[in-house]
Amino acid sequence: MSTRLVNVVVDAADPPALAQFWCDLLGWRVSLAEPDEVDVQAPPDDGWRFDLVFVPVPEPKTVQNRLHLDLASASPDQQMAVVDRALALGAERIDIGQRNVPWFVLADPEGNEFCVLEPRPEYASTGAVAAVVAAVASPTALAEFWSAATGWPVERTGVEYASLRDPDGRGPWLELIRSAAPHPVKNRVHLDVAPYPDGSVATEVARLAELGARPVDVGQGDVRWEVLADPEDNEFCVLTPR
């Protein structure tokens, strides 16, 4: 048995408005709109095959997110078109210490950081989102855990990074980048994984615990899923089989 990546989840003060920003920016659509969750899906020809989920939280954003999205581009002109569209929709340029780099660092209307990358061959077949990027202390070590959690093999490693990819070669990368930044508050962006239809939440939670995960309480109350933290204390959820 195993689990697979099913959602990228973003805490939001106004989920419908933030979901609409991302729909308009990426050319995606809202597939579910409920008081406690708004889901955004990519079109069938995009490699993104999970949901981008926005959930309401009362806490304001206070620190730089440990997880963010990198957006792909196929040419310098397209890169600038994505940046211009983001700014017109309410994004802002921000400085997180990136200095002189060929990509643009922006924040969405609620301050969530994201990057618009210059054209790169490794992202040519990803679709609109090139990568889901996580800042971690030990990329290579943590990549082994997330490979087991997502079912994605580790494709590339270096001193400062580790990159995972769906074995079918479609969709975004999951990239772990070395960072010494602390983890002072609950992550505002997190991943959800789920067992396959014939799997079990309890079985998979036990398996992930053997790999270094632990249960955490983020105020979830009585829910059907389990909230865990990975070996570096990044929160994630194990949802019901699907």
JSON list of C-alpha atoms in Angstrom, two decimals:
[
{"chain": "A", "resi": 1, "resn": "MET", "atom": "CA", "xyz": [0.00, 0.00, 0.00]},
{"chain": "A", "resi": 2, "resn": "SER", "atom": "CA", "xyz": [1.03, 3.62, -0.37]},
{"chain": "A", "resi": 3, "resn": "THR", "atom": "CA", "xyz": [-0.25, 7.17, -0.44]},
{"chain": "A", "resi": 4, "resn": "ARG", "atom": "CA", "xyz": [-0.28, 9.69, -3.24]},
{"chain": "A", "resi": 5, "resn": "LEU", "atom": "CA", "xyz": [-0.29, 13.48, -3.44]},
{"chain": "A", "resi": 6, "resn": "VAL", "atom": "CA", "xyz": [-3.86, 14.78, -3.82]},
{"chain": "A", "resi": 7, "resn": "ASN", "atom": "CA", "xyz": [-3.94, 18.44, -2.73]},
{"chain": "A", "resi": 8, "resn": "VAL", "atom": "CA", "xyz": [-1.88, 21.55, -2.21]},
{"chain": "A", "resi": 9, "resn": "VAL", "atom": "CA", "xyz": [-3.75, 23.45, 0.52]},
{"chain": "A", "resi": 10, "resn": "VAL", "atom": "CA", "xyz": [-3.54, 27.18, 1.22]},
{"chain": "A", "resi": 11, "resn": "ASP", "atom": "CA", "xyz": [-4.85, 28.85, 4.38]},
{"chain": "A", "resi": 12, "resn": "ALA", "atom": "CA", "xyz": [-6.75, 32.00, 3.47]},
{"chain": "A", "resi": 13, "resn": "ALA", "atom": "CA", "xyz": [-8.62, 34.90, 5.02]},
{"chain": "A", "resi": 14, "resn": "ASP", "atom": "CA", "xyz": [-10.96, 34.99, 2.00]},
{"chain": "A", "resi": 15, "resn": "PRO", "atom": "CA", "xyz": [-10.84, 31.61, 0.20]},
{"chain": "A", "resi": 16, "resn": "PRO", "atom": "CA", "xyz": [-13.27, 32.49, -2.63]},
{"chain": "A", "resi": 17, "resn": "ALA", "atom": "CA", "xyz": [-11.39, 35.66, -3.53]},
{"chain": "A", "resi": 18, "resn": "LEU", "atom": "CA", "xyz": [-7.97, 34.04, -3.34]},
{"chain": "A", "resi": 19, "resn": "ALA", "atom": "CA", "xyz": [-9.15, 31.04, -5.35]},
{"chain": "A", "resi": 20, "resn": "GLN", "atom": "CA", "xyz": [-10.45, 33.39, -8.03]},
{"chain": "A", "resi": 21, "resn": "PHE", "atom": "CA", "xyz": [-7.09, 35.15, -8.20]},
{"chain": "A", "resi": 22, "resn": "TRP", "atom": "CA", "xyz": [-5.34, 31.85, -8.88]},
{"chain": "A", "resi": 23, "resn": "CYS", "atom": "CA", "xyz": [-8.00, 30.75, -11.36]},
{"chain": "A", "resi": 24, "resn": "ASP", "atom": "CA", "xyz": [-7.59, 33.97, -13.32]},
{"chain": "A", "resi": 25, "resn": "LEU", "atom": "CA", "xyz": [-3.80, 33.80, -13.17]},
{"chain": "A", "resi": 26, "resn": "LEU", "atom": "CA", "xyz": [-3.45, 30.16, -14.21]},
{"chain": "A", "resi": 27, "resn": "GLY", "atom": "CA", "xyz": [-6.50, 29.82, -16.45]},
{"chain": "A", "resi": 28, "resn": "TRP", "atom": "CA", "xyz": [-8.00, 27.17, -14.16]},
{"chain": "A", "resi": 29, "resn": "ARG", "atom": "CA", "xyz": [-11.52, 26.83, -12.73]},
{"chain": "A", "resi": 30, "resn": "VAL", "atom": "CA", "xyz": [-13.27, 26.51, -9.38]},
{"chain": "A", "resi": 31, "resn": "SER", "atom": "CA", "xyz": [-14.52, 22.94, -9.04]},
{"chain": "A", "resi": 32, "resn": "LEU", "atom": "CA", "xyz": [-15.94, 23.15, -5.51]},
{"chain": "A", "resi": 33, "resn": "ALA", "atom": "CA", "xyz": [-17.11, 26.15, -3.50]},
{"chain": "A", "resi": 34, "resn": "GLU", "atom": "CA", "xyz": [-18.26, 25.52, 0.05]},
{"chain": "A", "resi": 35, "resn": "PRO", "atom": "CA", "xyz": [-18.02, 27.65, 3.22]},
{"chain": "A", "resi": 36, "resn": "ASP", "atom": "CA", "xyz": [-15.08, 25.62, 4.54]},
{"chain": "A", "resi": 37, "resn": "GLU", "atom": "CA", "xyz": [-13.27, 24.85, 1.26]},
{"chain": "A", "resi": 38, "resn": "VAL", "atom": "CA", "xyz": [-12.80, 26.16, -2.27]},
{"chain": "A", "resi": 39, "resn": "ASP", "atom": "CA", "xyz": [-11.09, 23.83, -4.76]},
{"chain": "A", "resi": 40, "resn": "VAL", "atom": "CA", "xyz": [-9.39, 24.87, -7.99]},
{"chain": "A", "resi": 41, "resn": "GLN", "atom": "CA", "xyz": [-8.63, 22.42, -10.80]},
{"chain": "A", "resi": 42, "resn": "ALA", "atom": "CA", "xyz": [-6.45, 22.62, -13.89]},
{"chain": "A", "resi": 43, "resn": "PRO", "atom": "CA", "xyz": [-7.81, 21.81, -17.36]},
{"chain": "A", "resi": 44, "resn": "PRO", "atom": "CA", "xyz": [-7.34, 18.21, -18.54]},
{"chain": "A", "resi": 45, "resn": "ASP", "atom": "CA", "xyz": [-4.39, 19.07, -20.79]},
{"chain": "A", "resi": 46, "resn": "ASP", "atom": "CA", "xyz": [-2.38, 20.53, -17.91]},
{"chain": "A", "resi": 47, "resn": "GLY", "atom": "CA", "xyz": [-0.08, 18.22, -15.99]},
{"chain": "A", "resi": 48, "resn": "TRP", "atom": "CA", "xyz": [-1.48, 19.33, -12.60]},
{"chain": "A", "resi": 49, "resn": "ARG", "atom": "CA", "xyz": [-3.77, 16.47, -11.54]},
{"chain": "A", "resi": 50, "resn": "PHE", "atom": "CA", "xyz": [-4.56, 17.32, -7.93]},
{"chain": "A", "resi": 51, "resn": "ASP", "atom": "CA", "xyz": [-6.54, 20.16, -6.37]},
{"chain": "A", "resi": 52, "resn": "LEU", "atom": "CA", "xyz": [-5.33, 23.57, -5.29]},
{"chain": "A", "resi": 53, "resn": "VAL", "atom": "CA", "xyz": [-7.45, 24.01, -2.16]},
{"chain": "A", "resi": 54, "resn": "PHE", "atom": "CA", "xyz": [-8.20, 27.17, -0.18]},
{"chain": "A", "resi": 55, "resn": "VAL", "atom": "CA", "xyz": [-9.51, 26.89, 3.39]},
{"chain": "A", "resi": 56, "resn": "PRO", "atom": "CA", "xyz": [-10.53, 29.64, 5.83]},
{"chain": "A", "resi": 57, "resn": "VAL", "atom": "CA", "xyz": [-8.38, 30.43, 8.85]},
{"chain": "A", "resi": 58, "resn": "PRO", "atom": "CA", "xyz": [-8.63, 33.29, 11.36]},
{"chain": "A", "resi": 59, "resn": "GLU", "atom": "CA", "xyz": [-4.86, 33.73, 11.76]},
{"chain": "A", "resi": 60, "resn": "PRO", "atom": "CA", "xyz": [-3.13, 36.38, 9.62]},
{"chain": "A", "resi": 61, "resn": "LYS", "atom": "CA", "xyz": [-0.02, 35.57, 7.62]},
{"chain": "A", "resi": 62, "resn": "THR", "atom": "CA", "xyz": [3.03, 36.60, 9.67]},
{"chain": "A", "resi": 63, "resn": "VAL", "atom": "CA", "xyz": [6.11, 34.90, 8.16]},
{"chain": "A", "resi": 64, "resn": "GLN", "atom": "CA", "xyz": [7.41, 33.84, 4.77]},
{"chain": "A", "resi": 65, "resn": "ASN", "atom": "CA", "xyz": [5.77, 30.61, 3.65]},
{"chain": "A", "resi": 66, "resn": "ARG", "atom": "CA", "xyz": [7.87, 27.47, 3.73]},
{"chain": "A", "resi": 67, "resn": "LEU", "atom": "CA", "xyz": [5.99, 26.12, 0.69]},
{"chain": "A", "resi": 68, "resn": "HIS", "atom": "CA", "xyz": [5.31, 28.07, -2.48]},
{"chain": "A", "resi": 69, "resn": "LEU", "atom": "CA", "xyz": [4.54, 27.60, -6.16]},
{"chain": "A", "resi": 70, "resn": "ASP", "atom": "CA", "xyz": [6.92, 28.26, -9.05]},
{"chain": "A", "resi": 71, "resn": "LEU", "atom": "CA", "xyz": [5.15, 29.10, -12.31]},
{"chain": "A", "resi": 72, "resn": "ALA", "atom": "CA", "xyz": [6.58, 28.00, -15.64]},
{"chain": "A", "resi": 73, "resn": "SER", "atom": "CA", "xyz": [7.14, 30.00, -18.82]},
{"chain": "A", "resi": 74, "resn": "ALA", "atom": "CA", "xyz": [8.08, 28.97, -22.34]},
{"chain": "A", "resi": 75, "resn": "SER", "atom": "CA", "xyz": [9.73, 32.24, -23.43]},
{"chain": "A", "resi": 76, "resn": "PRO", "atom": "CA", "xyz": [10.86, 35.59, -21.98]},
{"chain": "A", "resi": 77, "resn": "ASP", "atom": "CA", "xyz": [7.75, 37.21, -23.46]},
{"chain": "A", "resi": 78, "resn": "GLN", "atom": "CA", "xyz": [5.47, 34.66, -21.79]},
{"chain": "A", "resi": 79, "resn": "GLN", "atom": "CA", "xyz": [7.29, 35.10, -18.50]},
{"chain": "A", "resi": 80, "resn": "MET", "atom": "CA", "xyz": [6.62, 38.85, -18.60]},
{"chain": "A", "resi": 81, "resn": "ALA", "atom": "CA", "xyz": [3.00, 38.23, -19.66]},
{"chain": "A", "resi": 82, "resn": "VAL", "atom": "CA", "xyz": [2.46, 36.03, -16.58]},
{"chain": "A", "resi": 83, "resn": "VAL", "atom": "CA", "xyz": [4.05, 38.67, -14.33]},
{"chain": "A", "resi": 84, "resn": "ASP", "atom": "CA", "xyz": [1.96, 41.45, -15.86]},
{"chain": "A", "resi": 85, "resn": "ARG", "atom": "CA", "xyz": [-1.24, 39.41, -15.53]},
{"chain": "A", "resi": 86, "resn": "ALA", "atom": "CA", "xyz": [-0.45, 38.64, -11.88]},
{"chain": "A", "resi": 87, "resn": "LEU", "atom": "CA", "xyz": [0.16, 42.31, -11.09]},
{"chain": "A", "resi": 88, "resn": "ALA", "atom": "CA", "xyz": [-3.04, 43.35, -12.85]},
{"chain": "A", "resi": 89, "resn": "LEU", "atom": "CA", "xyz": [-4.97, 40.80, -10.74]},
{"chain": "A", "resi": 90, "resn": "GLY", "atom": "CA", "xyz": [-3.62, 42.16, -7.46]},
{"chain": "A", "resi": 91, "resn": "ALA", "atom": "CA", "xyz": [-0.21, 40.54, -6.93]},
{"chain": "A", "resi": 92, "resn": "GLU", "atom": "CA", "xyz": [2.80, 42.56, -5.79]},
{"chain": "A", "resi": 93, "resn": "ARG", "atom": "CA", "xyz": [6.52, 42.37, -6.45]},
{"chain": "A", "resi": 94, "resn": "ILE", "atom": "CA", "xyz": [8.38, 41.49, -3.26]},
{"chain": "A", "resi": 95, "resn": "ASP", "atom": "CA", "xyz": [11.98, 41.24, -2.07]},
{"chain": "A", "resi": 96, "resn": "ILE", "atom": "CA", "xyz": [12.87, 38.15, -0.05]},
{"chain": "A", "resi": 97, "resn": "GLY", "atom": "CA", "xyz": [16.60, 38.59, -0.61]},
{"chain": "A", "resi": 98, "resn": "GLN", "atom": "CA", "xyz": [16.65, 37.07, -4.09]},
{"chain": "A", "resi": 99, "resn": "ARG", "atom": "CA", "xyz": [19.04, 39.70, -5.49]},
{"chain": "A", "resi": 100, "resn": "ASN", "atom": "CA", "xyz": [19.92, 39.47, -9.21]},
{"chain": "A", "resi": 101, "resn": "VAL", "atom": "CA", "xyz": [18.04, 36.40, -10.46]},
{"chain": "A", "resi": 102, "resn": "PRO", "atom": "CA", "xyz": [16.31, 35.63, -13.78]},
{"chain": "A", "resi": 103, "resn": "TRP", "atom": "CA", "xyz": [12.96, 34.91, -12.15]},
{"chain": "A", "resi": 104, "resn": "PHE", "atom": "CA", "xyz": [10.40, 37.21, -10.56]},
{"chain": "A", "resi": 105, "resn": "VAL", "atom": "CA", "xyz": [9.26, 36.92, -6.95]},
{"chain": "A", "resi": 106, "resn": "LEU", "atom": "CA", "xyz": [5.69, 38.03, -6.31]},
{"chain": "A", "resi": 107, "resn": "ALA", "atom": "CA", "xyz": [3.06, 37.74, -3.59]},
{"chain": "A", "resi": 108, "resn": "ASP", "atom": "CA", "xyz": [-0.62, 37.03, -4.18]},
{"chain": "A", "resi": 109, "resn": "PRO", "atom": "CA", "xyz": [-3.30, 39.33, -2.68]},
{"chain": "A", "resi": 110, "resn": "GLU", "atom": "CA", "xyz": [-2.94, 37.63, 0.73]},
{"chain": "A", "resi": 111, "resn": "GLY", "atom": "CA", "xyz": [0.84, 37.81, 0.74]},
{"chain": "A", "resi": 112, "resn": "ASN", "atom": "CA", "xyz": [1.64, 34.24, -0.32]},
{"chain": "A", "resi": 113, "resn": "GLU", "atom": "CA", "xyz": [4.96, 34.20, -2.14]},
{"chain": "A", "resi": 114, "resn": "PHE", "atom": "CA", "xyz": [5.31, 32.65, -5.60]},
{"chain": "A", "resi": 115, "resn": "CYS", "atom": "CA", "xyz": [7.84, 32.82, -8.42]},
{"chain": "A", "resi": 116, "resn": "VAL", "atom": "CA", "xyz": [7.50, 33.23, -12.16]},
{"chain": "A", "resi": 117, "resn": "LEU", "atom": "CA", "xyz": [10.44, 31.38, -13.65]},
{"chain": "A", "resi": 118, "resn": "GLU", "atom": "CA", "xyz": [12.41, 32.03, -16.79]},
{"chain": "A", "resi": 119, "resn": "PRO", "atom": "CA", "xyz": [12.19, 29.26, -19.44]},
{"chain": "A", "resi": 120, "resn": "ARG", "atom": "CA", "xyz": [13.96, 26.08, -18.30]},
{"chain": "A", "resi": 121, "resn": "PRO", "atom": "CA", "xyz": [14.11, 22.78, -20.21]},
{"chain": "A", "resi": 122, "resn": "GLU", "atom": "CA", "xyz": [13.25, 20.69, -17.14]},
{"chain": "A", "resi": 123, "resn": "TYR", "atom": "CA", "xyz": [9.91, 22.52, -16.80]},
{"chain": "A", "resi": 124, "resn": "ALA", "atom": "CA", "xyz": [8.89, 22.36, -20.46]},
{"chain": "A", "resi": 125, "resn": "SER", "atom": "CA", "xyz": [6.24, 19.67, -19.86]},
{"chain": "A", "resi": 126, "resn": "THR", "atom": "CA", "xyz": [4.93, 20.64, -16.42]},
{"chain": "A", "resi": 127, "resn": "GLY", "atom": "CA", "xyz": [1.96, 22.81, -17.33]},
{"chain": "A", "resi": 128, "resn": "ALA", "atom": "CA", "xyz": [1.33, 26.16, -15.68]},
{"chain": "A", "resi": 129, "resn": "VAL", "atom": "CA", "xyz": [2.98, 25.23, -12.37]},
{"chain": "A", "resi": 130, "resn": "ALA", "atom": "CA", "xyz": [6.61, 24.20, -12.70]},
{"chain": "A", "resi": 131, "resn": "ALA", "atom": "CA", "xyz": [7.16, 23.13, -9.11]},
{"chain": "A", "resi": 132, "resn": "VAL", "atom": "CA", "xyz": [5.85, 22.99, -5.58]},
{"chain": "A", "resi": 133, "resn": "VAL", "atom": "CA", "xyz": [8.83, 24.21, -3.58]},
{"chain": "A", "resi": 134, "resn": "ALA", "atom": "CA", "xyz": [9.51, 23.59, 0.11]},
{"chain": "A", "resi": 135, "resn": "ALA", "atom": "CA", "xyz": [12.21, 25.20, 2.25]},
{"chain": "A", "resi": 136, "resn": "VAL", "atom": "CA", "xyz": [13.79, 22.49, 4.41]},
{"chain": "A", "resi": 137, "resn": "ALA", "atom": "CA", "xyz": [16.88, 21.91, 6.51]},
{"chain": "A", "resi": 138, "resn": "SER", "atom": "CA", "xyz": [18.01, 18.62, 4.94]},
{"chain": "A", "resi": 139, "resn": "PRO", "atom": "CA", "xyz": [16.73, 18.22, 1.36]},
{"chain": "A", "resi": 140, "resn": "THR", "atom": "CA", "xyz": [18.22, 14.81, 0.60]},
{"chain": "A", "resi": 141, "resn": "ALA", "atom": "CA", "xyz": [17.08, 13.20, 3.84]},
{"chain": "A", "resi": 142, "resn": "LEU", "atom": "CA", "xyz": [13.58, 14.67, 3.69]},
{"chain": "A", "resi": 143, "resn": "ALA", "atom": "CA", "xyz": [13.24, 13.70, 0.02]},
{"chain": "A", "resi": 144, "resn": "GLU", "atom": "CA", "xyz": [13.26, 10.03, 1.00]},
{"chain": "A", "resi": 145, "resn": "PHE", "atom": "CA", "xyz": [10.32, 10.61, 3.33]},
{"chain": "A", "resi": 146, "resn": "TRP", "atom": "CA", "xyz": [8.31, 12.52, 0.75]},
{"chain": "A", "resi": 147, "resn": "SER", "atom": "CA", "xyz": [9.10, 9.96, -1.93]},
{"chain": "A", "resi": 148, "resn": "ALA", "atom": "CA", "xyz": [7.48, 7.36, 0.32]},
{"chain": "A", "resi": 149, "resn": "ALA", "atom": "CA", "xyz": [4.51, 9.68, 1.05]},
{"chain": "A", "resi": 150, "resn": "THR", "atom": "CA", "xyz": [3.80, 10.67, -2.57]},
{"chain": "A", "resi": 151, "resn": "GLY", "atom": "CA", "xyz": [5.03, 7.66, -4.52]},
{"chain": "A", "resi": 152, "resn": "TRP", "atom": "CA", "xyz": [7.27, 9.99, -6.55]},
{"chain": "A", "resi": 153, "resn": "PRO", "atom": "CA", "xyz": [10.90, 8.94, -7.03]},
{"chain": "A", "resi": 154, "resn": "VAL", "atom": "CA", "xyz": [13.77, 11.29, -6.25]},
{"chain": "A", "resi": 155, "resn": "GLU", "atom": "CA", "xyz": [15.02, 12.35, -9.67]},
{"chain": "A", "resi": 156, "resn": "ARG", "atom": "CA", "xyz": [17.76, 14.86, -8.83]},
{"chain": "A", "resi": 157, "resn": "THR", "atom": "CA", "xyz": [19.80, 15.74, -5.77]},
{"chain": "A", "resi": 158, "resn": "GLY", "atom": "CA", "xyz": [22.53, 18.21, -4.88]},
{"chain": "A", "resi": 159, "resn": "VAL", "atom": "CA", "xyz": [24.02, 19.81, -1.81]},
{"chain": "A", "resi": 160, "resn": "GLU", "atom": "CA", "xyz": [21.26, 22.42, -1.71]},
{"chain": "A", "resi": 161, "resn": "TYR", "atom": "CA", "xyz": [18.26, 20.61, -3.20]},
{"chain": "A", "resi": 162, "resn": "ALA", "atom": "CA", "xyz": [16.37, 17.42, -3.97]},
{"chain": "A", "resi": 163, "resn": "SER", "atom": "CA", "xyz": [13.71, 17.09, -6.66]},
{"chain": "A", "resi": 164, "resn": "LEU", "atom": "CA", "xyz": [10.89, 14.52, -6.98]},
{"chain": "A", "resi": 165, "resn": "ARG", "atom": "CA", "xyz": [8.65, 13.90, -9.98]},
{"chain": "A", "resi": 166, "resn": "ASP", "atom": "CA", "xyz": [5.63, 11.79, -10.79]},
{"chain": "A", "resi": 167, "resn": "PRO", "atom": "CA", "xyz": [6.97, 8.69, -12.55]},
{"chain": "A", "resi": 168, "resn": "ASP", "atom": "CA", "xyz": [4.87, 9.40, -15.65]},
{"chain": "A", "resi": 169, "resn": "GLY", "atom": "CA", "xyz": [6.85, 12.61, -16.21]},
{"chain": "A", "resi": 170, "resn": "ARG", "atom": "CA", "xyz": [3.86, 14.95, -16.21]},
{"chain": "A", "resi": 171, "resn": "GLY", "atom": "CA", "xyz": [2.95, 17.81, -13.92]},
{"chain": "A", "resi": 172, "resn": "PRO", "atom": "CA", "xyz": [5.00, 19.84, -11.46]},
{"chain": "A", "resi": 173, "resn": "TRP", "atom": "CA", "xyz": [8.12, 18.82, -9.61]},
{"chain": "A", "resi": 174, "resn": "LEU", "atom": "CA", "xyz": [8.22, 18.65, -5.82]},
{"chain": "A", "resi": 175, "resn": "GLU", "atom": "CA", "xyz": [11.43, 20.45, -4.96]},
{"chain": "A", "resi": 176, "resn": "LEU", "atom": "CA", "xyz": [13.07, 20.64, -1.52]},
{"chain": "A", "resi": 177, "resn": "ILE", "atom": "CA", "xyz": [15.48, 23.55, -1.17]},
{"chain": "A", "resi": 178, "resn": "ARG", "atom": "CA", "xyz": [17.94, 23.94, 1.70]},
{"chain": "A", "resi": 179, "resn": "SER", "atom": "CA", "xyz": [17.06, 26.73, 4.11]},
{"chain": "A", "resi": 180, "resn": "ALA", "atom": "CA", "xyz": [18.11, 27.69, 7.62]},
{"chain": "A", "resi": 181, "resn": "ALA", "atom": "CA", "xyz": [14.84, 29.56, 8.23]},
{"chain": "A", "resi": 182, "resn": "PRO", "atom": "CA", "xyz": [13.01, 28.51, 11.41]},
{"chain": "A", "resi": 183, "resn": "HIS", "atom": "CA", "xyz": [9.51, 27.01, 11.50]},
{"chain": "A", "resi": 184, "resn": "PRO", "atom": "CA", "xyz": [7.89, 29.25, 14.14]},
{"chain": "A", "resi": 185, "resn": "VAL", "atom": "CA", "xyz": [4.21, 28.82, 13.19]},
{"chain": "A", "resi": 186, "resn": "LYS", "atom": "CA", "xyz": [1.99, 26.31, 11.42]},
{"chain": "A", "resi": 187, "resn": "ASN", "atom": "CA", "xyz": [2.69, 26.25, 7.70]},
{"chain": "A", "resi": 188, "resn": "ARG", "atom": "CA", "xyz": [0.18, 28.32, 5.76]},
{"chain": "A", "resi": 189, "resn": "VAL", "atom": "CA", "xyz": [0.58, 26.05, 2.74]},
{"chain": "A", "resi": 190, "resn": "HIS", "atom": "CA", "xyz": [0.65, 22.28, 3.16]},
{"chain": "A", "resi": 191, "resn": "LEU", "atom": "CA", "xyz": [0.28, 19.03, 1.23]},
{"chain": "A", "resi": 192, "resn": "ASP", "atom": "CA", "xyz": [-2.44, 16.40, 1.50]},
{"chain": "A", "resi": 193, "resn": "VAL", "atom": "CA", "xyz": [-1.80, 12.76, 0.66]},
{"chain": "A", "resi": 194, "resn": "ALA", "atom": "CA", "xyz": [-4.31, 9.92, 0.54]},
{"chain": "A", "resi": 195, "resn": "PRO", "atom": "CA", "xyz": [-4.32, 6.13, 0.28]},
{"chain": "A", "resi": 196, "resn": "TYR", "atom": "CA", "xyz": [-5.56, 4.48, -2.88]},
{"chain": "A", "resi": 197, "resn": "PRO", "atom": "CA", "xyz": [-9.19, 3.22, -2.83]},
{"chain": "A", "resi": 198, "resn": "ASP", "atom": "CA", "xyz": [-8.22, -0.15, -1.36]},
{"chain": "A", "resi": 199, "resn": "GLY", "atom": "CA", "xyz": [-6.00, 1.43, 1.29]},
{"chain": "A", "resi": 200, "resn": "SER", "atom": "CA", "xyz": [-6.50, 2.44, 4.92]},
{"chain": "A", "resi": 201, "resn": "VAL", "atom": "CA", "xyz": [-5.81, 5.71, 6.72]},
{"chain": "A", "resi": 202, "resn": "ALA", "atom": "CA", "xyz": [-4.69, 3.87, 9.85]},
{"chain": "A", "resi": 203, "resn": "THR", "atom": "CA", "xyz": [-2.33, 1.63, 7.91]},
{"chain": "A", "resi": 204, "resn": "GLU", "atom": "CA", "xyz": [-0.76, 4.52, 6.05]},
{"chain": "A", "resi": 205, "resn": "VAL", "atom": "CA", "xyz": [-0.44, 6.66, 9.16]},
{"chain": "A", "resi": 206, "resn": "ALA", "atom": "CA", "xyz": [1.41, 3.80, 10.84]},
{"chain": "A", "resi": 207, "resn": "ARG", "atom": "CA", "xyz": [3.67, 3.39, 7.80]},
{"chain": "A", "resi": 208, "resn": "LEU", "atom": "CA", "xyz": [4.51, 7.10, 7.68]},
{"chain": "A", "resi": 209, "resn": "ALA", "atom": "CA", "xyz": [5.12, 7.14, 11.45]},
{"chain": "A", "resi": 210, "resn": "GLU", "atom": "CA", "xyz": [7.75, 4.44, 10.98]},
{"chain": "A", "resi": 211, "resn": "LEU", "atom": "CA", "xyz": [9.42, 6.79, 8.50]},
{"chain": "A", "resi": 212, "resn": "GLY", "atom": "CA", "xyz": [9.53, 9.66, 10.99]},
{"chain": "A", "resi": 213, "resn": "ALA", "atom": "CA", "xyz": [6.12, 11.34, 10.89]},
{"chain": "A", "resi": 214, "resn": "ARG", "atom": "CA", "xyz": [4.20, 12.16, 14.07]},
{"chain": "A", "resi": 215, "resn": "PRO", "atom": "CA", "xyz": [0.63, 13.21, 14.91]},
{"chain": "A", "resi": 216, "resn": "VAL", "atom": "CA", "xyz": [0.00, 16.90, 15.52]},
{"chain": "A", "resi": 217, "resn": "ASP", "atom": "CA", "xyz": [-2.96, 18.94, 16.74]},
{"chain": "A", "resi": 218, "resn": "VAL", "atom": "CA", "xyz": [-3.60, 22.08, 14.70]},
{"chain": "A", "resi": 219, "resn": "GLY", "atom": "CA", "xyz": [-7.12, 22.49, 16.03]},
{"chain": "A", "resi": 220, "resn": "GLN", "atom": "CA", "xyz": [-8.66, 20.09, 13.52]},
{"chain": "A", "resi": 221, "resn": "GLY", "atom": "CA", "xyz": [-11.13, 18.64, 16.02]},
{"chain": "A", "resi": 222, "resn": "ASP", "atom": "CA", "xyz": [-13.04, 15.47, 15.15]},
{"chain": "A", "resi": 223, "resn": "VAL", "atom": "CA", "xyz": [-12.29, 14.87, 11.45]},
{"chain": "A", "resi": 224, "resn": "ARG", "atom": "CA", "xyz": [-12.04, 11.86, 9.17]},
{"chain": "A", "resi": 225, "resn": "TRP", "atom": "CA", "xyz": [-8.45, 12.56, 8.21]},
{"chain": "A", "resi": 226, "resn": "GLU", "atom": "CA", "xyz": [-5.21, 12.55, 10.20]},
{"chain": "A", "resi": 227, "resn": "VAL", "atom": "CA", "xyz": [-2.89, 15.51, 10.64]},
{"chain": "A", "resi": 228, "resn": "LEU", "atom": "CA", "xyz": [0.78, 14.62, 10.83]},
{"chain": "A", "resi": 229, "resn": "ALA", "atom": "CA", "xyz": [4.12, 16.40, 10.74]},
{"chain": "A", "resi": 230, "resn": "ASP", "atom": "CA", "xyz": [7.01, 15.16, 8.63]},
{"chain": "A", "resi": 231, "resn": "PRO", "atom": "CA", "xyz": [10.48, 14.61, 10.15]},
{"chain": "A", "resi": 232, "resn": "GLU", "atom": "CA", "xyz": [11.14, 18.37, 9.97]},
{"chain": "A", "resi": 233, "resn": "ASP", "atom": "CA", "xyz": [7.77, 19.23, 11.55]},
{"chain": "A", "resi": 234, "resn": "ASN", "atom": "CA", "xyz": [6.04, 20.36, 8.34]},
{"chain": "A", "resi": 235, "resn": "GLU", "atom": "CA", "xyz": [2.34, 19.65, 8.74]},
{"chain": "A", "resi": 236, "resn": "PHE", "atom": "CA", "xyz": [0.47, 17.52, 6.22]},
{"chain": "A", "resi": 237, "resn": "CYS", "atom": "CA", "xyz": [-2.78, 15.55, 6.12]},
{"chain": "A", "resi": 238, "resn": "VAL", "atom": "CA", "xyz": [-3.55, 11.92, 5.33]},
{"chain": "A", "resi": 239, "resn": "LEU", "atom": "CA", "xyz": [-7.04, 11.96, 3.82]},
{"chain": "A", "resi": 240, "resn": "THR", "atom": "CA", "xyz": [-9.50, 9.13, 3.37]},
{"chain": "A", "resi": 241, "resn": "PRO", "atom": "CA", "xyz": [-8.85, 6.59, 0.56]},
{"chain": "A", "resi": 242, "resn": "ARG", "atom": "CA", "xyz": [-9.59, 7.78, -2.98]}
]
